[in-house]
Short mmCIF file of C-alpha atoms in Angstrom, two decimals:
data_model
loop_
_atom_site.label_atom_id
_atom_site.label_comp_id
_atom_site.label_asym_id
_atom_site.label_seq_id
_atom_site.Cartn_x
_atom_site.Cartn_y
_atom_site.Cartn_z
CA UNK A 27 -0.46 -0.27 -0.11
CA UNK A 28 1.92 3.43 -0.92
CA UNK A 29 2.51 5.95 1.63
CA UNK A 30 1.64 9.88 0.95
CA UNK A 31 3.63 12.61 2.79
CA UNK A 32 2.78 14.64 5.30
CA UNK A 33 2.80 17.46 1.79
CA UNK A 34 0.51 15.25 -0.34
CA UNK A 35 -2.20 15.20 2.15
CA UNK A 36 -1.85 18.52 2.11
CA UNK A 37 -1.93 19.32 -1.67
CA UNK A 38 -4.76 17.13 -1.85
CA UNK A 39 -6.91 19.02 0.53
CA UNK A 40 -6.08 22.15 -1.05
CA UNK A 41 -6.89 21.22 -4.58
CA UNK A 42 -10.42 19.59 -2.08
CA UNK A 43 -10.36 22.80 -0.81
CA UNK A 44 -10.37 25.23 -3.94
CA UNK A 45 -12.70 22.87 -5.95
CA UNK A 46 -15.03 23.36 -2.85
CA UNK A 47 -14.64 27.02 -3.05
CA UNK A 48 -14.91 27.35 -6.58
CA UNK A 49 -18.55 25.46 -6.86
CA UNK A 50 -19.54 27.34 -4.31
CA UNK A 51 -19.23 30.57 -6.50
CA UNK A 52 -21.69 29.37 -9.09
CA UNK A 53 -24.20 27.94 -6.42
CA UNK A 54 -26.47 31.13 -6.84
CA UNK A 55 -25.54 33.16 -4.01
CA UNK A 56 -25.28 37.05 -4.10
CA UNK A 57 -22.97 38.53 -6.20
CA UNK A 58 -20.34 39.74 -3.25
CA UNK A 59 -20.63 36.53 -1.80
CA UNK A 60 -19.77 34.20 -4.81
CA UNK A 61 -16.84 36.69 -6.16
CA UNK A 62 -15.61 36.08 -2.61
CA UNK A 63 -15.61 32.71 -2.57
CA UNK A 64 -13.84 32.41 -5.68
CA UNK A 65 -11.32 34.74 -4.72
CA UNK A 66 -10.87 31.95 -1.75
CA UNK A 67 -10.30 29.63 -4.68
CA UNK A 68 -8.31 31.71 -6.73
CA UNK A 69 -5.93 31.60 -3.13
CA UNK A 70 -6.06 28.11 -3.11
CA UNK A 71 -5.40 27.56 -6.71
CA UNK A 72 -1.90 29.70 -6.62
CA UNK A 73 -1.26 28.36 -3.43
CA UNK A 74 -1.05 24.62 -4.61
CA UNK A 75 0.72 25.32 -7.69
CA UNK A 76 3.59 27.27 -5.74
CA UNK A 77 3.70 24.19 -3.62
CA UNK A 78 3.63 21.60 -6.87
CA UNK A 79 6.43 23.87 -8.04
CA UNK A 80 8.62 23.84 -4.93
CA UNK A 81 8.45 19.78 -5.11
CA UNK A 82 9.24 20.03 -9.23
CA UNK A 83 12.94 19.20 -10.34
CA UNK A 84 14.88 21.65 -12.41
CA UNK A 85 15.90 18.92 -14.35
CA UNK A 86 13.69 15.20 -15.40
CA UNK A 87 15.61 11.88 -15.99
CA UNK A 88 16.73 11.07 -19.37
CA UNK A 89 18.76 12.24 -21.95
CA UNK A 90 17.91 15.60 -24.76
CA UNK A 91 14.39 16.44 -25.16
CA UNK A 92 13.17 14.05 -23.36
CA UNK A 93 14.25 15.48 -19.82
CA UNK A 94 13.02 18.62 -20.07
CA UNK A 95 9.63 17.21 -21.92
CA UNK A 96 7.78 17.12 -18.48
CA UNK A 97 9.18 19.57 -16.95
CA UNK A 98 8.24 22.37 -20.25
CA UNK A 99 4.58 20.86 -19.75
CA UNK A 100 4.00 21.49 -16.31
CA UNK A 101 4.90 24.79 -16.92
CA UNK A 102 2.52 24.91 -20.28
CA UNK A 103 0.00 23.56 -17.93
CA UNK A 104 0.78 26.10 -14.51
CA UNK A 105 0.85 29.29 -17.00
CA UNK A 106 -2.42 28.05 -18.82
CA UNK A 107 -4.02 27.63 -15.37
CA UNK A 108 -3.09 31.64 -13.63
CA UNK A 109 -4.20 33.20 -16.64
CA UNK A 110 -7.45 31.09 -16.72
CA UNK A 111 -7.37 32.12 -12.67
CA UNK A 112 -6.30 35.37 -13.62
CA UNK A 113 -9.53 36.01 -16.62
CA UNK A 114 -11.61 34.24 -13.77
CA UNK A 115 -10.98 36.91 -10.64
CA UNK A 116 -11.63 40.04 -13.50
CA UNK A 117 -15.11 38.84 -14.69
CA UNK A 118 -15.51 38.20 -11.00
CA UNK A 119 -14.11 41.07 -9.39
CA UNK A 120 -14.40 41.95 -5.10
CA UNK A 121 -13.24 44.28 -3.23
CA UNK A 122 -11.72 44.35 0.30
CA UNK A 123 -10.82 46.83 2.46
CA UNK A 124 -8.53 46.13 5.75
CA UNK A 125 -8.63 49.76 6.66
CA UNK A 126 -9.74 50.29 10.26
CA UNK A 127 -12.46 52.62 8.89
CA UNK A 128 -12.54 51.87 5.76
CA UNK A 129 -11.37 54.93 4.80
CA UNK A 130 -10.91 52.40 0.72
CA UNK A 131 -14.72 51.44 0.24
CA UNK A 132 -17.47 53.73 -0.65
CA UNK A 133 -20.17 54.87 1.46
CA UNK A 134 -23.05 52.93 1.42
CA UNK A 135 -25.28 55.78 0.00
CA UNK A 136 -23.84 55.48 -3.07
CA UNK A 137 -22.99 51.92 -3.17
CA UNK A 138 -26.82 50.97 -2.51
CA UNK A 139 -28.25 52.98 -5.32
CA UNK A 140 -25.50 51.48 -7.83
CA UNK A 141 -26.62 48.03 -6.80
CA UNK A 142 -30.16 48.68 -7.66
CA UNK A 143 -29.62 49.99 -10.93
CA UNK A 144 -32.56 49.47 -13.54
CA UNK A 145 -31.64 52.16 -16.11
CA UNK A 146 -28.37 53.32 -18.01
CA UNK A 147 -26.86 56.25 -15.92
CA UNK A 148 -23.58 57.93 -16.84
CA UNK A 149 -21.71 59.93 -14.19
CA UNK A 150 -19.05 62.20 -15.10
CA UNK A 151 -16.45 63.89 -12.81
CA UNK A 152 -14.63 66.83 -12.98
CA UNK A 153 -12.20 67.04 -10.46
CA UNK A 154 -9.59 69.07 -9.10
CA UNK A 155 -6.02 67.34 -8.96
CA UNK A 156 -4.60 69.14 -6.27
CA UNK A 157 -7.25 68.72 -3.75
CA UNK A 158 -7.01 65.28 -1.59
CA UNK A 159 -10.60 64.75 -0.91
CA UNK A 160 -11.64 65.52 -4.86
CA UNK A 161 -9.47 62.57 -5.83
CA UNK A 162 -9.97 60.06 -3.27
CA UNK A 163 -14.44 60.96 -4.33
CA UNK A 164 -13.13 60.17 -7.63
CA UNK A 165 -11.09 56.43 -6.74
CA UNK A 166 -14.09 55.91 -4.84
CA UNK A 167 -17.00 56.20 -7.32
CA UNK A 168 -14.14 54.03 -9.54
CA UNK A 169 -13.73 51.43 -7.27
CA UNK A 170 -18.27 51.17 -6.97
CA UNK A 171 -18.43 51.45 -10.66
CA UNK A 172 -17.24 48.41 -11.34
CA UNK A 173 -18.97 45.88 -12.25
CA UNK A 174 -21.99 47.31 -12.93
CA UNK A 175 -22.63 47.65 -16.94
CA UNK A 176 -25.44 50.57 -16.77
CA UNK A 177 -23.24 52.80 -14.88
CA UNK A 178 -21.30 54.65 -17.58
CA UNK A 179 -18.11 56.68 -15.29
CA UNK A 180 -15.44 59.09 -16.22
CA UNK A 181 -13.33 61.51 -14.34
CA UNK A 182 -11.31 64.68 -15.88
CA UNK A 183 -9.16 66.83 -14.51
CA UNK A 184 -10.99 70.13 -15.37
CA UNK A 185 -7.50 72.26 -15.38
CA UNK A 186 -6.90 69.58 -18.49
CA UNK A 187 -10.14 69.48 -20.43
CA UNK A 188 -12.06 73.21 -19.49
CA UNK A 189 -13.34 73.54 -23.16
CA UNK A 190 -15.39 70.04 -22.26
CA UNK A 191 -16.42 71.16 -18.88
CA UNK A 192 -17.55 74.56 -20.48
CA UNK A 193 -19.71 73.12 -23.26
CA UNK A 194 -21.37 70.64 -20.69
CA UNK A 195 -22.18 73.64 -18.06
CA UNK A 196 -19.42 72.60 -15.48
CA UNK A 197 -18.15 76.03 -14.04
CA UNK A 198 -16.39 75.08 -10.63
CA UNK A 199 -13.72 72.01 -9.17
CA UNK A 200 -15.39 69.05 -8.21
CA UNK A 201 -18.44 68.84 -10.23
CA UNK A 202 -19.84 66.08 -11.14
CA UNK A 203 -22.74 65.52 -14.02
CA UNK A 204 -24.82 62.58 -13.47
CA UNK A 205 -27.29 61.95 -16.79
CA UNK A 206 -30.20 59.29 -17.20
CA UNK A 207 -31.82 59.41 -20.31
CA UNK A 208 -32.90 62.64 -21.46
CA UNK A 209 -33.13 64.05 -17.12
CA UNK A 210 -29.32 65.42 -16.15
CA UNK A 211 -28.52 66.04 -12.85
CA UNK A 212 -25.22 68.71 -11.55
CA UNK A 213 -23.84 68.91 -7.90
CA UNK A 214 -21.38 71.10 -7.61
CA UNK A 215 -19.00 71.00 -4.73
CA UNK A 216 -18.75 67.45 -3.87
CA UNK A 217 -15.99 66.06 -1.84
CA UNK A 218 -18.19 63.62 -0.46
CA UNK A 219 -19.61 60.83 -2.76
CA UNK A 220 -22.11 59.71 -0.48
CA UNK A 221 -23.75 63.71 -2.10
CA UNK A 222 -23.59 61.26 -5.59
CA UNK A 223 -26.06 58.37 -4.09
CA UNK A 224 -28.52 61.21 -3.73
CA UNK A 225 -28.29 62.78 -6.86
CA UNK A 226 -28.28 59.64 -8.30
CA UNK A 227 -31.40 58.79 -6.65
CA UNK A 228 -32.86 62.62 -8.50
CA UNK A 229 -31.62 61.78 -11.83
CA UNK A 230 -33.15 58.65 -11.94
CA UNK A 231 -36.67 60.31 -10.49
CA UNK A 232 -38.86 60.31 -13.95
CA UNK A 233 -41.26 62.87 -12.58
CA UNK A 234 -41.33 65.15 -10.15
CA UNK A 235 -42.75 64.37 -6.46
CA UNK A 236 -44.15 66.56 -4.02
CA UNK A 237 -45.12 65.99 -0.69
CA UNK A 238 -48.14 68.16 0.68
CA UNK A 239 -47.21 68.79 4.54
CA UNK A 240 -50.95 69.52 6.56
CA UNK A 241 -51.32 72.62 8.90
CA UNK A 242 -53.16 74.74 10.82
CA UNK A 243 -53.25 72.14 13.66
CA UNK A 244 -50.31 73.17 15.60
CA UNK A 245 -48.01 71.36 13.25
CA UNK A 246 -44.35 71.87 13.12
CA UNK A 247 -43.44 72.03 9.39
CA UNK A 248 -42.62 75.00 8.22
CA UNK A 249 -41.15 76.35 4.53
CA UNK A 250 -37.82 74.91 3.97
CA UNK A 251 -35.48 78.10 4.58
CA UNK A 252 -33.60 79.79 1.93
CA UNK A 253 -29.90 78.56 4.39
CA UNK A 254 -29.86 76.26 7.25
CA UNK A 255 -27.82 77.31 10.42
CA UNK A 256 -25.15 75.10 11.00
CA UNK A 257 -22.18 74.90 13.34
CA UNK A 258 -18.77 72.84 13.48
CA UNK A 259 -17.81 70.40 16.18
CA UNK A 260 -14.29 69.12 15.82
CA UNK A 261 -13.92 65.61 15.88
CA UNK A 262 -10.95 62.56 15.02
CA UNK A 263 -12.91 62.56 11.82
CA UNK A 264 -13.13 66.20 10.97
CA UNK A 265 -10.41 66.92 8.79
CA UNK A 266 -10.09 63.85 7.14
CA UNK A 267 -14.08 63.50 6.16
CA UNK A 268 -15.73 66.23 4.19
CA UNK A 269 -18.30 67.07 6.66
CA UNK A 270 -17.96 65.29 9.48
CA UNK A 271 -18.42 68.09 11.96
CA UNK A 272 -21.14 69.57 10.45
CA UNK A 273 -23.51 69.85 12.91
CA UNK A 274 -27.55 71.56 11.97
CA UNK A 275 -28.78 74.13 14.59
CA UNK A 276 -32.13 74.20 14.54
CA UNK A 277 -35.21 73.49 17.24
CA UNK A 278 -35.73 70.07 18.09
CA UNK A 279 -39.23 69.91 17.43
CA UNK A 280 -39.33 70.62 13.99
CA UNK A 281 -38.20 69.04 10.57
CA UNK A 282 -35.56 70.85 9.41
CA UNK A 283 -33.80 67.23 9.22
CA UNK A 284 -36.50 65.21 7.42
CA UNK A 285 -36.96 68.47 4.93
CA UNK A 286 -33.12 68.24 4.06
CA UNK A 287 -33.47 64.49 3.59
CA UNK A 288 -36.43 64.51 1.21
CA UNK A 289 -34.84 67.53 -0.88
CA UNK A 290 -31.44 65.92 -1.09
CA UNK A 291 -33.54 62.48 -2.99
CA UNK A 292 -35.49 64.92 -4.96
CA UNK A 293 -38.58 65.27 -3.30
CA UNK A 294 -40.38 69.04 -3.35
CA UNK A 295 -42.84 69.70 -0.22
CA UNK A 296 -44.78 72.44 0.46
CA UNK A 297 -47.80 73.24 3.29
CA UNK A 298 -51.69 73.03 2.68
CA UNK A 299 -54.29 73.84 5.08
CA UNK A 300 -57.05 70.94 4.61
CA UNK A 301 -59.56 73.12 6.77
CA UNK A 302 -59.77 75.42 3.88
CA UNK A 303 -59.92 73.24 1.28
CA UNK A 304 -62.49 71.02 -0.59
CA UNK A 305 -60.52 68.26 -2.05
CA UNK A 306 -56.28 67.65 -1.66
CA UNK A 307 -54.48 68.87 -4.95
CA UNK A 308 -53.71 66.49 -7.86
CA UNK A 309 -49.94 67.35 -7.88
CA UNK A 310 -49.57 66.16 -3.72
CA UNK A 311 -48.19 62.31 -4.44
CA UNK A 312 -48.23 62.18 -0.60
CA UNK A 313 -50.19 64.19 2.47
CA UNK A 314 -48.05 63.83 5.13
CA UNK A 315 -49.36 65.18 8.62
CA UNK A 316 -46.65 64.99 11.37
CA UNK A 317 -47.58 65.92 15.10
CA UNK A 318 -50.81 67.60 15.19
CA UNK A 319 -52.12 69.39 18.51
CA UNK A 320 -55.16 70.21 18.13
CA UNK A 321 -58.13 68.50 16.53
CA UNK A 322 -59.40 67.93 13.04
CA UNK A 323 -62.03 70.52 11.93
CA UNK A 324 -65.42 69.72 10.92
CA UNK A 325 -64.77 67.26 7.43
CA UNK A 326 -61.24 67.48 7.62
CA UNK A 327 -61.36 63.39 8.46
CA UNK A 328 -63.75 63.32 5.47
CA UNK A 329 -61.88 64.76 2.64
CA UNK A 330 -58.63 62.50 3.56
CA UNK A 331 -60.83 59.67 3.16
CA UNK A 332 -62.29 60.96 -0.32
CA UNK A 333 -58.41 61.55 -1.20
CA UNK A 334 -57.53 57.55 -0.30
CA UNK A 335 -60.68 55.80 -1.71
CA UNK A 336 -58.78 57.60 -5.46
CA UNK A 337 -55.81 56.01 -4.42
CA UNK A 338 -54.20 58.68 -2.37
CA UNK A 339 -51.24 57.71 -0.08
CA UNK A 340 -51.12 59.32 3.78
CA UNK A 341 -48.61 59.55 6.14
CA UNK A 342 -50.14 60.02 9.81
CA UNK A 343 -47.91 60.36 13.25
CA UNK A 344 -49.92 61.50 15.49
CA UNK A 345 -48.31 61.91 19.67
CA UNK A 346 -50.44 60.70 22.44
CA UNK A 347 -52.39 64.28 23.48
CA UNK A 348 -53.97 64.40 20.02
CA UNK A 349 -57.43 64.80 20.80
CA UNK A 350 -58.53 61.96 18.33
CA UNK A 351 -62.42 62.81 17.79
CA UNK A 352 -65.00 60.35 17.05
CA UNK A 353 -64.87 61.26 12.97
CA UNK A 354 -61.41 61.12 12.98
CA UNK A 355 -61.76 57.44 14.63
CA UNK A 356 -64.49 55.82 13.14
CA UNK A 357 -64.02 57.23 9.64
CA UNK A 358 -60.38 57.70 8.47
CA UNK A 359 -59.46 54.43 10.96
CA UNK A 360 -61.85 52.41 11.89
CA UNK A 361 -62.99 52.14 8.49
CA UNK A 362 -59.16 50.09 8.22
CA UNK A 363 -59.86 48.01 10.99
CA UNK A 364 -57.04 50.46 13.59
CA UNK A 365 -58.13 52.31 16.82
CA UNK A 366 -55.69 54.25 19.07
CA UNK A 367 -56.22 55.41 22.86
CA UNK A 368 -54.73 58.13 24.61
CA UNK A 369 -52.21 56.36 26.27
CA UNK A 370 -48.29 55.91 26.19
CA UNK A 371 -46.84 52.26 25.59
CA UNK A 372 -43.83 51.73 28.67
CA UNK A 373 -40.96 48.84 27.51
CA UNK A 374 -39.08 48.02 30.67
CA UNK A 375 -37.45 45.38 28.35
CA UNK A 376 -36.42 47.90 25.33
CA UNK A 377 -35.75 50.95 25.94
CA UNK A 378 -33.60 54.31 24.79
CA UNK A 379 -30.97 54.59 27.71
CA UNK A 380 -33.08 55.10 31.13
CA UNK A 381 -36.48 55.51 30.08
CA UNK A 382 -39.18 53.31 29.74
CA UNK A 383 -41.54 55.35 27.47
CA UNK A 384 -38.54 55.34 25.12
CA UNK A 385 -39.49 52.66 22.85
CA UNK A 386 -36.32 50.75 21.47
CA UNK A 387 -37.09 48.34 18.61
CA UNK A 388 -35.01 46.38 17.56
CA UNK A 389 -36.82 44.35 15.14
CA UNK A 390 -39.18 44.62 12.56
CA UNK A 391 -42.06 42.32 9.71
CA UNK A 392 -40.48 41.99 6.54
CA UNK A 393 -41.31 45.24 4.74
CA UNK A 394 -39.76 47.56 2.41
CA UNK A 395 -39.69 49.86 4.43
CA UNK A 396 -38.11 47.83 7.42
CA UNK A 397 -35.50 46.69 5.12
CA UNK A 398 -32.35 46.80 6.42
CA UNK A 399 -33.14 48.92 10.08
CA UNK A 400 -30.83 48.40 12.64
CA UNK A 401 -32.65 49.80 15.84
CA UNK A 402 -35.45 52.57 16.04
CA UNK A 403 -36.70 54.84 19.25
CA UNK A 404 -40.26 55.53 19.54
CA UNK A 405 -40.10 58.01 22.07
CA UNK A 406 -43.43 58.62 24.19
CA UNK A 407 -45.59 56.72 21.39
CA UNK A 408 -49.34 55.69 21.82
CA UNK A 409 -50.77 52.08 20.81
CA UNK A 410 -52.08 51.72 17.08
CA UNK A 411 -54.48 49.01 17.38
CA UNK A 412 -55.32 46.29 14.90
CA UNK A 413 -58.41 45.05 14.81
CA UNK A 414 -60.28 42.24 11.79
CA UNK A 415 -59.03 44.53 8.82
CA UNK A 416 -61.34 45.03 6.05
CA UNK A 417 -60.56 42.27 3.44
CA UNK A 418 -59.62 44.38 0.59
CA UNK A 419 -56.96 45.80 2.96
CA UNK A 420 -53.49 44.08 3.78
CA UNK A 421 -52.00 46.09 7.07
CA UNK A 422 -48.43 44.69 8.27
CA UNK A 423 -46.98 46.04 12.28
CA UNK A 424 -43.81 47.98 10.95
CA UNK A 425 -42.96 48.05 14.29
CA UNK A 426 -44.22 46.52 17.92
CA UNK A 427 -43.04 46.74 21.78
CA UNK A 428 -42.17 44.08 23.69
CA UNK A 429 -44.40 41.23 25.31
CA UNK A 430 -43.66 42.84 28.81
CA UNK A 431 -44.87 46.22 27.60
CA UNK A 432 -47.99 48.03 28.93
CA UNK A 433 -49.82 51.43 28.40
CA UNK A 434 -49.62 54.11 30.52
CA UNK A 435 -52.25 57.73 30.56
CA UNK A 436 -50.67 60.51 29.51
CA UNK A 437 -50.75 63.66 32.05
CA UNK A 438 -53.24 66.37 31.75
CA UNK A 439 -50.27 69.20 31.50
CA UNK A 440 -48.56 68.26 28.88
CA UNK A 441 -46.20 65.75 30.39
CA UNK A 442 -45.98 62.11 31.03
CA UNK A 443 -47.03 60.16 33.61
CA UNK A 444 -44.14 57.63 33.55
CA UNK A 445 -44.25 54.17 36.06
CA UNK A 446 -40.47 52.80 35.88
CA UNK A 447 -41.11 49.88 38.38
CA UNK A 448 -43.86 46.85 39.25
CA UNK A 449 -44.51 49.36 42.63
CA UNK A 450 -46.03 52.36 40.61
CA UNK A 451 -47.60 50.31 37.70
CA UNK A 452 -49.55 47.07 40.04
CA UNK A 453 -50.87 44.26 37.39
CA UNK A 454 -50.33 46.40 33.94
CA UNK A 455 -51.91 44.36 31.27
CA UNK A 456 -48.74 43.71 29.07
CA UNK A 457 -48.65 42.56 25.53
CA UNK A 458 -46.75 43.79 22.89
CA UNK A 459 -48.38 47.29 21.60
CA UNK A 460 -48.13 47.95 17.93
CA UNK A 461 -46.11 51.30 17.27
CA UNK A 462 -46.55 52.11 13.52
CA UNK A 463 -48.66 50.14 11.03
CA UNK A 464 -48.31 50.55 7.05
CA UNK A 465 -51.71 49.61 4.65
CA UNK A 466 -52.01 49.13 1.47
CA UNK A 467 -54.78 47.77 -0.88
CA UNK A 468 -58.50 48.96 -1.80
CA UNK A 469 -60.28 51.37 1.07
CA UNK A 470 -63.86 49.96 1.19
CA UNK A 471 -66.32 51.38 -0.99
CA UNK A 472 -63.56 52.34 -3.68
CA UNK A 473 -63.20 50.84 -7.17
CA UNK A 474 -60.46 48.45 -7.30
CA UNK A 475 -58.11 50.23 -9.68
CA UNK A 476 -57.56 52.60 -7.22
CA UNK A 477 -55.39 51.33 -4.29
CA UNK A 478 -54.62 53.62 -1.35
CA UNK A 479 -51.16 53.32 1.19
CA UNK A 480 -50.91 54.89 4.28
CA UNK A 481 -48.68 54.51 7.23
CA UNK A 482 -49.92 55.17 10.89
CA UNK A 483 -47.57 55.67 13.65
CA UNK A 484 -48.13 56.63 17.70
CA UNK A 485 -45.74 59.69 17.42
CA UNK A 486 -44.24 61.73 15.57
CA UNK A 487 -41.07 62.13 17.68
CA UNK A 488 -38.91 60.01 15.73
CA UNK A 489 -38.89 62.22 12.90
CA UNK A 490 -38.17 65.68 14.11
CA UNK A 491 -35.06 67.21 14.36
CA UNK A 492 -34.11 65.53 18.09
CA UNK A 493 -34.65 61.82 17.85
CA UNK A 494 -33.80 61.57 13.42
CA UNK A 495 -30.27 61.60 13.88
CA UNK A 496 -30.57 58.36 16.64
CA UNK A 497 -29.68 54.78 15.08
CA UNK A 498 -32.43 54.04 11.91
CA UNK A 499 -35.35 56.95 12.87
CA UNK A 500 -33.91 59.05 10.40
CA UNK A 501 -34.13 56.50 7.43
CA UNK A 502 -37.53 54.36 8.39
CA UNK A 503 -39.02 58.40 8.35
CA UNK A 504 -37.72 58.77 4.57
CA UNK A 505 -38.30 55.12 4.52
CA UNK A 506 -41.29 55.53 5.01
CA UNK A 507 -42.60 58.34 2.54
CA UNK A 508 -40.42 56.95 -0.23
CA UNK A 509 -42.77 53.99 0.60
CA UNK A 510 -45.55 56.16 0.28
CA UNK A 511 -44.82 57.90 -2.94
CA UNK A 512 -44.01 54.03 -4.82
CA UNK A 513 -40.44 55.20 -4.61
CA UNK A 514 -39.63 51.96 -3.30
CA UNK A 515 -37.77 49.92 -6.64
CA UNK A 516 -34.26 52.24 -5.02
CA UNK A 517 -32.38 51.09 -2.02
CA UNK A 518 -33.55 52.70 0.47
CA UNK A 519 -30.52 55.02 1.52
CA UNK A 520 -29.03 56.40 5.00
CA UNK A 521 -29.89 60.28 4.93
CA UNK A 522 -27.42 62.37 6.30
CA UNK A 523 -28.34 63.68 9.77
CA UNK A 524 -25.69 66.40 10.03
CA UNK A 525 -25.53 65.25 13.78
CA UNK A 526 -22.30 63.42 15.72
CA UNK A 527 -23.04 60.24 15.30
CA UNK A 528 -23.58 57.73 18.81
CA UNK A 529 -23.43 54.36 19.89
CA UNK A 530 -27.09 53.91 21.18
CA UNK A 531 -27.87 50.85 22.94
CA UNK A 532 -30.86 49.25 24.53
CA UNK A 533 -31.28 48.65 28.40
CA UNK A 534 -30.79 45.22 28.12
CA UNK A 535 -27.93 45.78 25.71
CA UNK A 536 -26.43 48.13 28.14
CA UNK A 537 -26.92 45.41 30.67
CA UNK A 538 -25.07 42.25 28.36
CA UNK A 539 -22.37 45.09 27.90
CA UNK A 540 -22.03 45.40 31.80
CA UNK A 541 -21.95 42.40 32.35
CA UNK A 542 -19.80 41.29 29.89
CA UNK A 543 -16.44 43.82 30.34
CA UNK A 544 -17.36 45.00 34.23
CA UNK A 545 -17.92 41.19 35.38
CA UNK A 546 -16.86 38.39 33.35
CA UNK A 547 -14.04 40.05 32.17
CA UNK A 548 -12.52 40.71 35.44
CA UNK A 549 -13.26 37.79 36.50
CA UNK A 550 -11.95 35.76 33.63
CA UNK A 551 -8.93 37.31 34.35
CA UNK A 552 -8.77 36.68 38.64
CA UNK A 553 -9.65 32.98 37.24
CA UNK A 554 -6.58 32.79 35.05
CA UNK A 555 -4.45 34.45 38.26
CA UNK A 556 -6.06 31.90 40.27
CA UNK A 557 -5.59 28.54 37.79
CA UNK A 558 -1.71 29.58 37.20
CA UNK A 559 -0.97 29.95 40.70
CA UNK A 560 -2.50 26.70 41.51
CA UNK A 561 -0.39 24.73 39.02
CA UNK A 562 2.71 26.45 40.26
CA UNK A 563 2.49 25.99 43.74
#
């Protein structure tokens, strides 16, 4: 029986592993996973060839050409394998970034849009070769443009092609020109590749969309000012990353950050007063009622019902102190199987920091709005009860509290009476509470070809300036509007928050982190020390 050397076993294992990873690369995984598996197979193949090469004798046995023929065949086979492997690697390119802060990786706002391209997009970037940030942006775009047949990218030094830039209409350094069909967008002074992702969404939008914000009930929406007030905070990334230290200065209760995020991706916004209207204007792609303080006037709820019957799109974010009158409750909510009580949800398990009335939601039902959401915070939220919906309406609970949550009434003074322990809340009814609901279908009694969409949430705070930057609150706010506007074909992109980044943990995550770092880690060190002393004594 032949005996195999250890090197023979290693080479055989490498061959099997390379073949296995190569087959997995064509098993139907996503492009990134498949390309990564093929890269591993390529690396193992080259390692196998190297190990075989060091075992090949410099000269074969025998006289004349017969001594060199085996070596020539081996070299030719190795060259053929290397060429085939490199061709396969070129056709299945994969990008690795081993830097700590992913400094060589394009931002997700750009890559997510490019990964969901369904139409040809041309991007020309006229950059300043003397600006390091602009050169890095051009490199990021080139990396993101790999293996995207629908994207045509050119990086042009403005100083070398001033005539071409002038013909296109470019008059400043670091200007990106994006074109899709007959639509063109110019983004000037761009040294942040994330802004190009937003610009791509704008140029890919086939028609202008207007978001109409209802006013007249104490809402905090205001027309977008000509200039926003920014400040700058010095951070470790402030000088290396453009805009990293920019902070928006605005009223916490207003919607400036949401308006900036919607404007970045091409939505127009204006206010409407439904109390003075007979019908919702036809150019309103979405009607948003965010944070009303006073009750609706007679006929306003019926106006919204008529709008939804005609296939309208409504975003309804109502706080616990909003007085839901009978007409609003029965005609607007009750018809589609919803109801709500003037209460706040207390969640002793999943909440933000130490405030149990700020419910943290780490898990979501599958829906276009909730794709890629990590964690959201619903501060002082009222429950949305989901009853039996009509047969023509599809209802999805987007966010819910934990099974240990319960309800408490809001105070008449405008604050919240929050019970923080079991002594102050004896025997509460504990159950999961629905916090945000998405509805889609045909309104009862409406024509079958008129399909409406509606999102109802029990708080408006997650869309305001105060909570918009936290975790995925901003992403969820923008995703709600985009889904209502039928703008869900492209990826949900993370909006700019213009605030300093924070690490936000739920109370359970804070507890687990404390146990791991403050208890288990020291105790493990002590245990290892005692064990070492015991072995050496």
